[in-house]
XYZ file of C-alpha atoms in Angstrom:
580
model
C 139.078 25.437 85.453
C 136.448 25.319 82.724
C 136.849 21.536 82.417
C 136.555 21.061 86.182
C 133.411 23.190 86.235
C 131.858 21.181 83.392
C 132.664 17.912 85.150
C 131.138 19.055 88.417
C 128.000 20.297 86.656
C 127.739 16.984 84.806
C 128.119 15.123 88.091
C 125.323 17.162 89.651
C 123.056 16.451 86.667
C 123.721 12.717 86.988
C 122.963 12.876 90.715
C 119.619 14.529 90.151
C 118.597 12.638 87.008
C 116.884 9.715 88.764
C 115.000 11.960 91.181
C 113.908 14.298 88.400
C 112.555 11.359 86.410
C 110.765 10.062 89.495
C 109.132 13.461 90.104
C 107.971 13.472 86.479
C 105.939 10.306 87.184
C 103.755 12.372 89.580
C 103.615 9.662 92.258
C 102.731 12.286 94.875
C 99.100 12.305 93.691
C 98.688 8.850 95.276
C 96.868 9.564 98.515
C 97.986 6.447 100.471
C 101.595 6.590 101.660
C 102.017 2.811 101.429
C 101.192 2.702 97.719
C 103.115 5.909 97.114
C 106.285 4.534 98.712
C 105.988 1.161 96.957
C 105.464 2.831 93.565
C 108.482 5.102 94.000
C 110.809 2.277 95.035
C 109.490 0.091 92.224
C 110.294 2.904 89.787
C 113.851 3.162 91.138
C 114.224 -0.620 90.920
C 113.156 -0.765 87.275
C 115.001 2.385 86.215
C 118.283 0.999 87.570
C 117.520 -2.476 86.094
C 117.740 -4.065 89.522
C 114.528 -5.983 88.861
C 116.497 -8.092 86.344
C 119.018 -9.238 88.981
C 117.721 -12.146 91.036
C 118.511 -12.294 94.743
C 120.654 -15.399 94.197
C 122.687 -13.561 91.553
C 123.122 -10.730 94.033
C 124.353 -13.108 96.732
C 126.794 -14.582 94.236
C 128.069 -11.101 93.394
C 128.684 -10.461 97.119
C 130.738 -13.643 97.303
C 132.697 -12.976 94.103
C 133.677 -9.507 95.309
C 134.863 -10.760 98.702
C 132.070 -9.219 100.781
C 131.091 -12.493 102.469
C 134.388 -12.523 104.391
C 134.162 -8.916 105.577
C 132.642 -7.780 108.853
C 129.253 -6.092 108.625
C 130.630 -2.896 110.115
C 133.575 -2.745 107.700
C 133.534 0.274 105.411
C 134.056 0.379 101.664
C 134.625 3.486 99.592
C 132.643 4.654 96.588
C 135.297 3.464 94.151
C 134.986 -0.123 95.300
C 131.199 0.170 95.364
C 131.283 1.221 91.719
C 133.446 -1.809 90.896
C 130.956 -4.123 92.612
C 128.042 -2.603 90.699
C 130.012 -2.951 87.468
C 130.491 -6.679 88.042
C 126.782 -7.095 88.839
C 125.516 -5.425 85.669
C 128.158 -6.851 83.345
C 127.271 -10.344 84.582
C 123.607 -9.485 84.037
C 124.233 -8.570 80.392
C 125.923 -11.934 79.851
C 122.815 -13.752 81.060
C 120.419 -11.665 78.974
C 119.784 -12.376 75.269
C 121.400 -10.030 72.804
C 118.049 -8.446 71.979
C 117.475 -7.425 75.617
C 120.866 -5.988 76.554
C 120.881 -3.068 78.999
C 122.928 0.111 79.089
C 125.468 -0.931 81.711
C 127.125 2.461 82.145
C 123.820 4.226 82.653
C 122.584 1.628 85.141
C 125.809 1.879 87.150
C 125.655 5.672 87.239
C 121.993 5.865 88.289
C 122.258 3.214 91.000
C 125.542 4.560 92.351
C 124.072 8.028 92.694
C 120.995 6.665 94.445
C 123.052 4.614 96.921
C 125.360 7.540 97.675
C 122.403 9.880 98.176
C 120.692 7.328 100.454
C 123.577 6.132 102.622
C 126.202 8.870 102.312
C 124.214 12.046 102.416
C 126.946 13.750 104.468
C 129.585 13.108 101.800
C 132.071 10.891 103.695
C 132.648 8.762 100.626
C 132.152 5.480 102.512
C 129.379 3.137 103.586
C 129.244 -0.080 105.586
C 129.162 -3.560 104.053
C 125.912 -4.389 105.866
C 124.188 -1.264 104.513
C 125.103 -2.157 100.948
C 124.002 -5.782 101.399
C 120.683 -4.769 102.977
C 119.935 -2.235 100.248
C 120.834 -4.415 97.249
C 119.167 -7.535 98.683
C 115.965 -5.552 99.260
C 115.862 -3.721 95.936
C 116.896 -6.571 93.629
C 114.497 -8.944 91.894
C 113.349 -12.336 93.113
C 110.887 -13.719 95.628
C 110.348 -11.969 98.931
C 110.673 -15.315 100.733
C 114.220 -15.803 99.414
C 115.136 -12.238 100.345
C 113.872 -12.583 103.912
C 115.682 -15.890 104.338
C 118.938 -14.285 103.262
C 118.375 -11.282 105.543
C 117.674 -13.588 108.473
C 120.935 -15.441 107.806
C 122.734 -12.089 108.174
C 121.058 -11.063 111.449
C 121.014 -14.422 113.282
C 123.648 -16.128 115.400
C 125.233 -19.554 114.974
C 122.245 -21.207 116.696
C 119.756 -19.797 114.202
C 118.294 -17.254 116.643
C 117.700 -13.680 115.574
C 119.903 -11.089 117.260
C 117.764 -8.065 118.140
C 120.672 -5.664 117.767
C 121.346 -6.875 114.227
C 117.653 -6.686 113.317
C 117.611 -3.146 114.654
C 120.616 -2.387 112.432
C 118.784 -3.901 109.453
C 115.720 -1.713 110.085
C 117.967 1.319 110.441
C 119.510 0.675 107.012
C 116.470 -0.542 105.070
C 114.206 2.273 106.281
C 116.597 4.741 104.676
C 115.075 3.692 101.337
C 111.639 5.322 102.002
C 113.443 8.351 103.351
C 115.465 8.610 100.123
C 112.235 8.843 98.096
C 110.864 11.521 100.459
C 108.602 9.201 102.492
C 110.547 9.439 105.750
C 107.682 10.901 107.799
C 105.598 7.773 107.171
C 108.254 5.038 107.255
C 111.335 6.567 108.835
C 113.310 4.732 111.499
C 112.480 5.241 115.168
C 113.759 3.673 118.359
C 110.514 1.728 118.749
C 110.619 0.117 115.313
C 111.937 -3.215 116.585
C 109.323 -3.485 119.344
C 106.513 -2.800 116.892
C 107.671 -5.756 114.777
C 108.332 -8.127 117.682
C 106.475 -6.763 120.710
C 107.289 -9.713 122.964
C 110.730 -10.629 124.241
C 111.215 -14.177 123.004
C 113.485 -16.322 120.906
C 112.885 -15.557 117.246
C 113.662 -18.385 114.807
C 113.382 -18.392 111.037
C 109.734 -19.515 110.841
C 108.652 -16.917 113.383
C 110.578 -14.229 111.524
C 108.858 -15.165 108.265
C 105.440 -15.356 109.937
C 105.750 -11.790 111.187
C 107.199 -10.145 108.071
C 104.953 -12.022 105.612
C 101.754 -11.638 107.653
C 98.680 -9.841 106.360
C 99.095 -7.068 107.274
C 102.871 -6.989 107.820
C 104.550 -4.732 110.392
C 103.694 -1.080 109.868
C 107.249 0.046 109.162
C 107.730 -2.609 106.443
C 104.254 -2.670 104.909
C 105.649 -1.205 101.679
C 108.030 -4.160 101.120
C 105.494 -6.902 100.253
C 103.414 -4.350 98.366
C 106.391 -3.583 96.123
C 106.594 -7.296 95.234
C 102.853 -7.469 94.575
C 103.175 -4.499 92.244
C 105.785 -6.390 90.267
C 103.500 -9.417 89.984
C 100.393 -7.551 88.725
C 101.936 -5.122 86.267
C 100.768 -7.230 83.304
C 97.541 -8.635 84.792
C 94.470 -7.843 82.679
C 90.941 -7.434 84.088
C 88.105 -7.353 81.509
C 86.004 -5.094 83.753
C 84.870 -1.491 83.341
C 86.047 1.028 85.919
C 83.073 2.619 87.686
C 84.755 6.056 87.755
C 86.848 6.590 84.631
C 84.708 4.182 82.560
C 87.783 2.458 81.167
C 86.649 -0.814 79.589
C 89.609 -2.797 80.977
C 92.049 -2.607 83.845
C 95.749 -3.387 84.187
C 97.380 -4.085 87.536
C 95.273 -4.093 90.688
C 91.484 -4.086 90.745
C 89.510 -2.776 93.764
C 85.982 -3.868 94.583
C 83.773 -2.075 97.092
C 82.416 -4.254 99.874
C 79.308 -2.065 100.344
C 78.368 -0.795 96.872
C 77.189 -3.659 94.691
C 79.197 -4.020 91.471
C 81.294 -0.921 92.139
C 84.906 -1.476 90.989
C 87.837 0.886 90.499
C 91.074 0.610 88.594
C 94.281 1.128 90.532
C 94.817 4.639 89.172
C 91.394 5.863 90.349
C 91.637 4.118 93.701
C 95.130 5.413 94.423
C 93.999 8.964 93.694
C 90.904 8.677 95.870
C 88.319 9.064 93.103
C 84.713 8.177 93.917
C 81.370 8.584 92.236
C 77.695 8.062 93.072
C 76.909 6.578 96.461
C 80.428 5.246 96.840
C 82.718 6.925 99.393
C 86.424 6.710 100.066
C 85.549 5.544 103.552
C 84.056 2.313 102.240
C 86.084 -0.844 102.637
C 87.697 -1.978 99.366
C 89.038 -5.412 98.521
C 92.163 -5.638 96.401
C 92.255 -8.197 93.563
C 95.463 -9.178 91.805
C 93.856 -11.553 89.275
C 90.650 -11.993 87.300
C 88.259 -14.912 87.739
C 85.288 -15.470 85.490
C 81.843 -16.001 87.093
C 82.049 -19.701 86.284
C 85.360 -20.011 88.096
C 84.014 -18.091 91.052
C 81.015 -20.430 91.266
C 83.177 -23.567 91.106
C 85.548 -22.104 93.673
C 82.676 -21.337 96.045
C 81.208 -24.830 95.613
C 84.556 -26.496 96.221
C 85.143 -24.369 99.278
C 81.698 -25.128 100.695
C 82.129 -28.862 100.128
C 85.531 -28.843 101.818
C 87.368 -29.884 98.662
C 89.990 -27.203 99.119
C 91.754 -25.752 102.167
C 90.302 -22.633 103.699
C 93.645 -20.875 104.057
C 97.149 -21.609 102.860
C 100.251 -20.848 104.930
C 102.141 -17.752 103.738
C 105.383 -19.714 103.478
C 106.689 -23.276 103.826
C 107.830 -24.436 107.243
C 111.611 -24.643 107.478
C 113.580 -26.783 109.958
C 114.384 -25.151 113.257
C 118.097 -25.934 112.933
C 120.354 -23.005 112.245
C 120.872 -22.176 108.600
C 124.293 -21.286 107.319
C 124.655 -17.814 105.804
C 123.537 -18.049 102.203
C 126.606 -16.552 100.591
C 126.860 -19.543 98.257
C 130.576 -19.919 98.926
C 130.296 -23.707 98.695
C 128.276 -23.834 95.493
C 128.942 -23.279 91.825
C 127.046 -20.779 89.785
C 124.175 -22.115 87.714
C 123.989 -19.168 85.347
C 127.580 -19.620 84.081
C 128.177 -23.207 83.108
C 130.846 -22.455 80.565
C 134.470 -21.550 81.084
C 133.862 -18.236 79.330
C 131.734 -16.897 82.176
C 134.264 -18.151 84.727
C 136.981 -16.124 82.996
C 134.797 -13.040 83.102
C 134.216 -13.482 86.833
C 137.951 -13.744 87.420
C 138.562 -10.585 85.410
C 135.902 -8.726 87.390
C 137.355 -9.988 90.667
C 140.906 -8.919 89.781
C 139.637 -5.559 88.577
C 137.821 -5.079 91.875
C 140.993 -5.901 93.785
C 143.039 -3.478 91.686
C 140.446 -0.761 92.175
C 140.455 -1.339 95.928
C 144.242 -1.148 96.082
C 144.294 1.989 93.944
C 141.670 3.661 96.096
C 143.562 2.796 99.285
C 146.844 4.111 97.924
C 145.463 7.466 96.792
C 144.140 10.005 99.228
C 141.483 12.203 97.662
C 138.856 14.479 99.185
C 135.604 12.702 100.053
C 133.646 14.775 97.549
C 135.904 13.628 94.706
C 135.468 9.985 95.761
C 131.728 10.387 95.876
C 130.898 12.090 92.655
C 133.872 12.102 90.292
C 133.079 9.005 88.271
C 135.213 9.946 85.288
C 138.313 8.678 87.071
C 136.866 5.164 87.149
C 135.507 5.231 83.621
C 138.884 4.190 82.266
C 138.887 1.180 84.576
C 135.455 0.107 83.357
C 136.574 0.526 79.754
C 139.670 -1.539 80.469
C 137.532 -4.270 81.998
C 135.257 -4.288 78.961
C 138.242 -4.458 76.584
C 139.780 -7.335 78.535
C 136.508 -9.232 78.506
C 136.082 -8.751 74.751
C 139.671 -9.824 74.119
C 139.244 -12.864 76.331
C 136.033 -13.782 74.528
C 137.794 -13.552 71.143
C 140.698 -15.704 72.360
C 138.376 -18.403 73.683
C 136.399 -18.411 70.437
C 139.617 -18.770 68.447
C 140.741 -21.652 70.692
C 137.394 -23.354 70.173
C 137.631 -22.910 66.399
C 141.162 -24.349 66.261
C 140.097 -27.259 68.455
C 137.248 -28.104 66.082
C 139.559 -27.893 63.063
C 142.057 -30.170 64.775
C 139.368 -32.714 65.599
C 138.139 -32.699 62.013
C 141.669 -33.062 60.655
C 142.493 -35.931 63.028
C 139.489 -38.031 62.012
C 140.448 -41.567 60.913
C 140.690 -42.381 57.190
C 137.542 -44.583 57.094
C 135.434 -41.680 58.302
C 136.845 -39.481 55.569
C 136.362 -42.242 53.058
C 132.746 -42.542 54.058
C 132.310 -38.976 52.877
C 133.617 -40.077 49.394
C 132.035 -43.418 48.291
C 134.209 -43.580 45.148
C 137.412 -43.370 47.191
C 136.135 -46.030 49.606
C 135.333 -48.420 46.759
C 138.797 -47.938 45.226
C 140.459 -48.607 48.578
C 138.498 -51.834 49.056
C 139.312 -52.987 45.503
C 143.031 -52.302 45.949
C 143.123 -54.181 49.243
C 141.303 -57.150 47.731
C 143.670 -57.183 44.737
C 146.712 -56.991 47.001
C 145.521 -59.917 49.149
C 144.810 -61.994 46.038
C 148.278 -61.357 44.580
C 149.936 -62.204 47.879
C 148.058 -65.521 48.051
C 149.072 -66.409 44.490
C 152.680 -65.476 45.171
C 152.779 -67.722 48.210
C 151.171 -70.630 46.306
C 153.599 -70.370 43.396
C 156.622 -70.207 45.678
C 155.418 -73.320 47.473
C 154.913 -75.043 44.082
C 158.501 -74.221 43.170
C 159.722 -75.825 46.346
C 157.709 -78.956 45.569
C 159.333 -79.169 42.123
C 162.761 -78.897 43.720
C 161.950 -81.741 46.076
C 160.765 -83.834 43.125
C 164.062 -83.098 41.411
C 165.871 -84.297 44.513
C 163.936 -87.563 44.391
C 164.811 -87.922 40.702
C 168.500 -87.423 41.490
C 168.350 -90.131 44.121
C 166.692 -92.453 41.611
C 169.425 -91.796 39.087
C 172.105 -92.491 41.720
C 170.491 -95.752 42.649
C 170.437 -96.740 38.982
C 174.102 -95.931 38.722
C 174.972 -98.455 41.448
C 173.002 -101.349 39.823
C 174.151 -103.721 37.072
C 173.756 -102.865 33.409
C 171.119 -105.551 33.058
C 168.995 -104.338 35.877
C 165.411 -103.932 35.028
C 164.152 -100.381 34.774
C 160.917 -101.433 36.333
C 162.731 -102.406 39.502
C 164.313 -99.019 39.810
C 161.017 -97.377 39.160
C 159.689 -98.868 42.384
C 161.541 -96.224 44.401
C 159.115 -93.734 45.817
C 159.680 -90.014 45.585
C 158.765 -87.814 48.581
C 155.814 -85.515 47.834
C 155.600 -82.713 50.379
C 152.244 -81.580 51.725
C 151.304 -78.038 50.775
C 150.448 -75.933 53.806
C 149.829 -72.387 52.713
C 147.801 -69.933 54.700
C 145.496 -67.907 52.496
C 145.800 -64.203 52.898
C 149.175 -64.282 54.686
C 151.831 -61.998 53.342
C 154.902 -63.885 52.035
C 158.018 -62.823 53.866
C 160.573 -65.066 52.129
C 162.497 -64.460 48.922
C 162.597 -66.848 45.983
C 165.925 -68.230 47.252
C 164.195 -69.326 50.488
C 162.165 -71.812 48.477
C 165.287 -74.029 48.231
C 165.243 -74.534 52.016
C 164.950 -78.255 52.713
C 166.201 -79.366 49.246
C 168.951 -82.002 49.261
C 172.616 -81.462 48.498
C 172.405 -83.350 45.226
C 170.029 -80.879 43.714
C 172.067 -77.956 45.042
C 175.218 -79.506 43.586
C 173.460 -80.044 40.309
C 172.646 -76.362 40.168
C 176.088 -75.180 41.304
C 178.655 -77.515 39.655
C 179.516 -78.241 36.081
C 177.487 -80.909 34.242
C 179.588 -83.808 32.863
C 176.564 -85.818 31.702
C 173.766 -85.130 29.322
C 170.997 -86.025 31.738
C 172.255 -83.491 34.257
C 172.295 -80.899 31.519
C 168.678 -81.668 30.840
C 167.888 -81.233 34.510
C 169.691 -77.913 34.565
C 167.763 -76.759 31.537
C 164.543 -77.703 33.254
C 165.625 -75.932 36.446
C 166.603 -72.817 34.462
C 163.201 -72.836 32.846
C 161.527 -72.954 36.246
C 163.777 -70.163 37.563
C 163.063 -67.958 34.555
C 159.393 -68.571 35.012
C 159.579 -67.499 38.681
C 161.596 -64.398 37.777
C 159.001 -63.310 35.265
C 156.327 -63.985 37.895
C 158.053 -61.731 40.431
C 158.341 -58.943 37.850
C 154.671 -59.192 37.037
C 153.765 -59.096 40.744
C 155.742 -55.872 41.181
C 154.021 -54.249 38.219
C 150.580 -55.436 39.482
C 149.833 -57.060 36.146
C 146.892 -59.313 35.403
C 148.924 -62.020 33.628
C 149.256 -64.390 36.585
C 147.244 -67.085 34.818
C 149.838 -67.272 32.005
C 152.580 -67.772 34.584
C 150.644 -70.574 36.169
C 150.348 -72.126 32.703
C 154.127 -71.866 32.325
C 154.531 -73.566 35.704
C 152.308 -76.396 34.513
C 154.437 -76.694 31.346
C 157.535 -76.835 33.546
C 156.008 -79.600 35.598
C 155.227 -81.505 32.386
C 158.833 -81.113 31.316
C 160.060 -82.441 34.630
C 157.611 -85.309 34.375
C 158.841 -86.126 30.876
C 162.420 -85.999 32.130
C 161.471 -88.317 34.940
C 159.971 -90.845 32.555
C 162.947 -90.574 30.237
C 165.229 -91.113 33.246
C 163.396 -94.231 34.205
C 163.853 -95.574 30.686
C 167.582 -94.611 30.722
C 169.841 -97.534 31.708
C 173.224 -96.502 30.329
C 175.975 -97.651 32.832
C 178.355 -94.838 31.829
C 176.137 -92.255 33.645
């Protein structure tokens, strides 16, 4: 019982907090109801951080929470309203820099209490979709032109013509805002509100709607709406002029100049409170200035205007096509504020949380007062949403980190070598050395094959000498030509044949000489020469495997082998023994 009493007292304090803070601002000293109402609503807008939410972000939030598909007269409970506000402010914090983050929980609590007090004063625990859209679209930040265009899309038919009944419903809902800040007697809803805005029965299109609501002055019931936007635009405007009443040397915000008293100017605080001094009276006509122009600028402006160099008056808004505009719920567009997948995940989480909250609220039947003001029951849901979003953010960051590590690890070897010039130089040197050794290996193997072919020619010469007479002249036998193969090696190609493949194409006589026994001395000499060549090639292969630098010595041995074969050839030519 004590806990329930403390919760109810806390709920009542939260309900009254915004109104108590507004009373502390002492807005009631402002004598004009229009400025008083605009200042109060501007205070509520800034205190709830609604001025940081653009109208397009608000429309996107309506779409993300499924409100664009609901009928205007459909009702939503306070629990779902709190979920929608949570998604709006959590998305806002994601768009803001870390140094300008807002207190989301406090903003949700203040705005929820204000909406409930404005649209559910009887404590039913429900409000219509159209009422929530009208309130949030009016109180959020952004340009008044964009707001009015969105409102017109909600109150017009498929042909782009305003429906009077829907506009009447809009006035009924939006005029509850001045009533909520205790300005109902001046701007409360009446049955004649629609006729005062559009006195003539005619077809109202978008341009006509904008002409009426953005006129100067606007309709009496909505005169506070454009003033609230002007207040937002002049909050930081500086006027280097002295106030004629309070003698302040500078002004911030609006500046008011009397049209009868020469040089008499008031700051917005003195004008709003009705202060006057000297011959000036509150009945004098005052002109409101929202910017400061130096005398030189005023003179150039007057000259340009007199010479016709600038238009006399500018239209209050651009002219839009008369064709019907589709409702601007942005269902067919992608969000511009969330280009990354991280924000898309957060929107999905908020959407699922809203659906779960709606299902939970529909399944539980609680008294309307508990639904309206017991916000502790939904605090766990908001905490769960925040935890899920933080966890999702950590997972996505970890995925991104692993992806970057994988990309760095999968970089090609040359890119890594470029980071180490010493390693790159060693790789190039090893490749060059390998190519050089392969070319030498191929050349030496081809030289061995040439020697074998020369041996074959020598064997044929010896056979031909065997068939001649003993008195045959050696010079006659020496006229036999020996085939000399043409070397055709491709530099840089990798040899794919073994040393035994070098005997391909050699005649049977040479093969027999290397495979059979040797009955004659000359054949023994040839075998010795062939063994010398084979030993030389074997040592060459060993040196190639050990990557040694002694290839030049092996080439010298090959040249010595060739000289031996040449000497054997000459000795064979001189040999004429018939017994061979």
